Amino acid sequence: MNVVEVENLWVSYGKVVAVRGISFAIPRGEVFGFIGPNGAGKSSTIKVLATLMPKFAGKARIAGVDVRTDPNDVRQRMGYMPDFFGVYDDLTVKEYLHFFAAAYRLPMAKRAGVVDDVLELTDLTHKLTAPVDSLSRGMKQRLALARVLLHDPELLLLDEPASGLDPRARIEMRELLKALSGMGKTILISSHILHELGQFCSRIGIVEAGQLVAEGSLEEIYHKLSLTRVVHLQIANTTSELCQKIRDLPGVRELEEQTDRISVRLDEGIVSLEDFHDRVYQLGGRIRMFQAEAMDMETAFMKLTEGKTA
Amino acid sequence: MNWLSWGLPLLSKELIEQAARSRTYVVRVLYAALLFLVGGAVYASIVFSAQGNTLGALGQGAEFYKWLVGLQFAGIYLFMPAIACGAIASEKERNSLVLLILTRLGPTSILMEKFLGRIIPMLMFLLLCLPLLTIAYSLGGLTQEYLWLGILLLVVTVVQVGSIAIFCSAYFRTTVTAFVGCYLLGFGYMLGPMIFVESMDLCLGQGTWAAISYRLPSLLPGGSRYLFQWLERSRLVGSQMFLPFCFLSFAQQGDVIGVLFRCVPTLVTSAIFVLLARFYLLRRAFAEPRNLVLELFYEMDRFFRRLNENGLTRGIVLVRDSADVPEFDPLAWREVNKSAFGSFRYLIRLFVVTEVPVFFLCTLIAITDVGNSVPEYLGLMLCAVWLVVVLIVSVKASSVINVERTRQTLDVLLTTPLTGRSIVTQEMQGVWRLCGVVSVPLLTIIGFKTWWTNGT
């Protein structure tokens, strides 16, 4: 069953259209990474799901509950962590968590136990009586995550949770999110720190200018992009005749002769990397270097987006 | 090239920003609507007082003009602090003041461009009165001297209030504290001398101040003598710094020299406020946000706790704080436990601070031989206390939701099951408590006045 369903979502701020017909679905237990440049429409989409954006077109449902018609029910089912801290500096950690426990109408008898649990999970138990103001940035972010977990929501909406954190705090946050994923939580996380998402997202959606330009598992997106993968070759006996023969091979879309190498743009739907290697060898090429361009998330992102904003 | 954008970039930015905001036009239209509404009512009353004979209203231009300038004075005192208090304080709130300081603009340029950026919109507000001024002038009876002196006094008042506001903006950390500070400082500076002199007479008997100001100056150096003379004059013509008094007296008589002479102290003190703003601009640029009232209360808590720890009272607590964590209404809990004017013991202190002086003054007025002036004095006191109460309550009430927004907690609250109505209701708990406490001094004065009027 899908926990999140978004169909043809449109969001506008006055004359500016921030989201243009985005559709996606997130099955239960999945970690969905929302990637895109600043101003792409990630936060607007998340805000719609967090019931903070009453004016939008299209459909948005959480666990089958319509965000527009039943926001109160939706609020019980999700936890939203914005890209800023959203903490009361004049409260202690304990007061802060009890404050939101009361806001979520947790039964009195359960509150102390729940607060202890979320503090333990976020490793903040030793800061129970510390003023929120005295916490480091990373700790504040973990406290915000603890707050999100108080009412045990099935969906976590995390908008840039690692934004502004130092490397250690980012790693701690990542481990925490992995743990939550292991607990079966469905997570929608937005970020532009791409390689971090790649480590624990089961699926990603790449957004640009308010549109979803790619969506799927990492492998699917890589596969889709690698259809035109670039292969760098160094051949000891390169001649223009050999280059022409390679150019004529099936699946070779383009060949560029460079000073120390030739670059071949290969259609992997027609010929695999291994077969291409064999064919060059069969043509008499003495291969010194065969390097297919690595397809990581940043490459995928750069390939799929043009840096446009909505 | 536009010289303005080249030479005065900050002023250009301020004006462009204001021009781009729809709020600017909404406020301007509201201001104009109020002005024209009241102006129309005054005009109608002038015509009706002439028994519906329009010709009978001829020659009443000065009266109409007096009302218009009075309205503009009120507009300046109401709008100018709101317009100018955020000039520098809002940059501090946004952490953008440091970026301005790092440019080659320099602190003086930053200050003056900010100052001008807030003075100009207020002058635009004053211009809205032009159509009504033409009506006043066409009615006749309005001399050119009176017209120009009124305009001069309005412009000087804009500069005066603007300079106090810009000083508060440079000194205080937040726009709200700058706003409150501006009103308190402005009240003390404009009406303080008059209240001081009147209080001296009230406490020590009629003519006391006149006797002091007559005898003491001869024993003091020159500078002090002028101060005494000025204070004495403050009583006679109202405060020197409160220019509506000057408008009603000297300007109405067409005394050009008198008005110009009385503008000098105002302009000099305005310059001093601007210089002070320049002085504090850098020194207070990185001031940490502080809740001075809360800090004072915490200090008092510590003092009273030490005092309470003795053999006799043994740390007795008469009224205990409510639960240390919220049970059901978290925002209400926060308002009545964590805010300066929310918790019970802090409200008791506020009650003592406001009620004791009011009760003391009421008693003093009653036992002092001021004859038939008692209701008048009590009326003045009621106005003064009402102003302070309105200021405290309006600032508190208007900031409850805004603070959540500034603290970036509003979005988080809105994703909890708390409804919008519930959020507002809970946030207002502290405001209602405050209203209850500050209404006591008001009721004391009203009760006292009623008792005196019925009893004599």
CSV table of N, CA, C and O in Angstrom, one decimal, chain B residues 191-210 212-213 227-236 238-239 377:
chain,number,residue,atom,x,y,z
B,191,LEU,N,6.9,65.0,27.3
B,191,LEU,CA,6.0,65.4,28.4
B,191,LEU,C,6.6,65.3,29.7
B,191,LEU,O,6.0,65.8,30.7
B,192,GLY,N,7.8,64.7,29.8
B,192,GLY,CA,8.4,64.5,31.1
B,192,GLY,C,8.6,65.8,31.9
B,192,GLY,O,8.2,65.9,33.1
B,193,PRO,N,9.2,66.9,31.3
B,193,PRO,CA,9.5,68.1,32.0
B,193,PRO,C,8.2,68.7,32.6
B,193,PRO,O,8.2,69.2,33.7
B,194,MET,N,7.1,68.7,31.7
B,194,MET,CA,5.9,69.3,32.2
B,194,MET,C,5.3,68.5,33.4
B,194,MET,O,4.9,69.0,34.4
B,195,ILE,N,5.4,67.1,33.3
B,195,ILE,CA,4.8,66.3,34.3
B,195,ILE,C,5.7,66.5,35.6
B,195,ILE,O,5.1,66.6,36.7
B,196,PHE,N,7.0,66.7,35.4
B,196,PHE,CA,7.9,66.9,36.6
B,196,PHE,C,7.5,68.2,37.3
B,196,PHE,O,7.3,68.2,38.5
B,197,VAL,N,7.3,69.2,36.6
B,197,VAL,CA,7.0,70.5,37.2
B,197,VAL,C,5.6,70.5,37.8
B,197,VAL,O,5.5,70.9,39.0
B,198,GLU,N,4.7,69.9,37.2
B,198,GLU,CA,3.3,69.8,37.7
B,198,GLU,C,3.3,68.9,39.0
B,198,GLU,O,2.7,69.2,40.0
B,199,SER,N,4.1,67.8,38.9
B,199,SER,CA,4.2,66.9,40.1
B,199,SER,C,4.8,67.6,41.3
B,199,SER,O,4.4,67.4,42.4
B,200,MET,N,5.8,68.5,41.0
B,200,MET,CA,6.5,69.2,42.1
B,200,MET,C,5.4,70.1,42.8
B,200,MET,O,5.4,70.2,44.0
B,201,ASP,N,4.6,70.8,42.0
B,201,ASP,CA,3.6,71.7,42.6
B,201,ASP,C,2.6,70.9,43.3
B,201,ASP,O,2.1,71.3,44.4
B,202,LEU,N,2.2,69.7,42.7
B,202,LEU,CA,1.2,68.9,43.3
B,202,LEU,C,1.6,68.4,44.7
B,202,LEU,O,0.9,68.3,45.7
B,203,CYS,N,2.9,67.9,44.7
B,203,CYS,CA,3.4,67.3,45.9
B,203,CYS,C,3.7,68.3,47.0
B,203,CYS,O,3.5,68.1,48.2
B,204,LEU,N,4.3,69.4,46.6
B,204,LEU,CA,4.8,70.4,47.6
B,204,LEU,C,4.0,71.7,47.7
B,204,LEU,O,4.3,72.6,48.4
B,205,GLY,N,2.9,71.7,47.0
B,205,GLY,CA,2.0,72.8,47.1
B,205,GLY,C,2.2,73.8,45.9
B,205,GLY,O,3.2,73.9,45.3
B,206,GLN,N,1.1,74.4,45.6
B,206,GLN,CA,1.1,75.3,44.4
B,206,GLN,C,2.1,76.4,44.6
B,206,GLN,O,2.3,77.0,45.7
B,207,GLY,N,2.8,76.8,43.6
B,207,GLY,CA,3.8,77.9,43.6
B,207,GLY,C,5.1,77.4,44.0
B,207,GLY,O,6.1,78.2,44.0
B,208,THR,N,5.3,76.2,44.4
B,208,THR,CA,6.6,75.7,44.9
B,208,THR,C,7.6,75.8,43.8
B,208,THR,O,8.7,76.4,44.0
B,209,TRP,N,7.3,75.3,42.6
B,209,TRP,CA,8.2,75.4,41.5
B,209,TRP,C,8.6,76.8,41.1
B,209,TRP,O,9.7,77.1,40.8
B,210,ALA,N,7.5,77.6,41.1
B,210,ALA,CA,7.8,79.0,40.7
B,210,ALA,C,8.8,79.7,41.7
B,210,ALA,O,9.7,80.4,41.3
B,212,ILE,N,11.0,78.0,43.5
B,212,ILE,CA,12.3,77.4,43.3
B,212,ILE,C,13.0,78.0,42.0
B,212,ILE,O,14.2,78.5,42.1
B,213,SER,N,12.2,78.1,41.0
B,213,SER,CA,12.8,78.6,39.7
B,213,SER,C,13.1,80.1,39.8
B,213,SER,O,13.9,80.6,39.0
B,227,LEU,N,18.2,76.0,32.4
B,227,LEU,CA,17.4,74.8,32.6
B,227,LEU,C,16.2,75.0,33.4
B,227,LEU,O,15.1,74.6,33.1
B,228,PHE,N,16.4,75.8,34.5
B,228,PHE,CA,15.2,76.1,35.4
B,228,PHE,C,14.2,76.9,34.6
B,228,PHE,O,13.0,76.7,34.8
B,229,GLN,N,14.7,77.9,33.9
B,229,GLN,CA,13.8,78.8,33.2
B,229,GLN,C,13.0,78.0,32.1
B,229,GLN,O,11.8,78.1,31.9
B,230,TRP,N,13.7,77.0,31.5
B,230,TRP,CA,13.1,76.2,30.5
B,230,TRP,C,12.0,75.3,31.1
B,230,TRP,O,10.9,75.1,30.6
B,231,LEU,N,12.3,74.7,32.3
B,231,LEU,CA,11.4,73.9,33.0
B,231,LEU,C,10.1,74.7,33.4
B,231,LEU,O,9.0,74.2,33.3
B,232,GLU,N,10.4,75.9,33.8
B,232,GLU,CA,9.2,76.8,34.2
B,232,GLU,C,8.4,77.0,33.0
B,232,GLU,O,7.1,77.0,33.1
B,233,ARG,N,9.0,77.3,31.9
B,233,ARG,CA,8.3,77.6,30.6
B,233,ARG,C,7.5,76.4,30.2
B,233,ARG,O,6.5,76.4,29.6
B,234,SER,N,8.1,75.2,30.5
B,234,SER,CA,7.5,73.9,30.1
B,234,SER,C,6.1,73.9,30.7
B,234,SER,O,5.2,73.4,30.1
B,235,ARG,N,6.0,74.4,31.9
B,235,ARG,CA,4.7,74.3,32.6
B,235,ARG,C,3.8,75.4,32.0
B,235,ARG,O,2.6,75.1,31.8
B,236,LEU,N,4.3,76.5,31.6
B,236,LEU,CA,3.5,77.6,31.2
B,236,LEU,C,2.9,77.3,29.8
B,236,LEU,O,1.7,77.5,29.5
B,238,GLY,N,3.1,74.3,28.1
B,238,GLY,CA,3.2,72.9,27.8
B,238,GLY,C,4.7,72.6,27.6
B,238,GLY,O,5.5,73.4,27.7
B,239,SER,N,5.0,71.4,27.2
B,239,SER,CA,6.4,71.0,27.0
B,239,SER,C,6.9,71.7,25.7
B,239,SER,O,6.2,71.9,24.7
B,377,TYR,N,-7.1,66.5,37.2
B,377,TYR,CA,-5.8,65.8,37.4
B,377,TYR,C,-6.0,64.3,37.2
B,377,TYR,O,-5.2,63.6,36.6
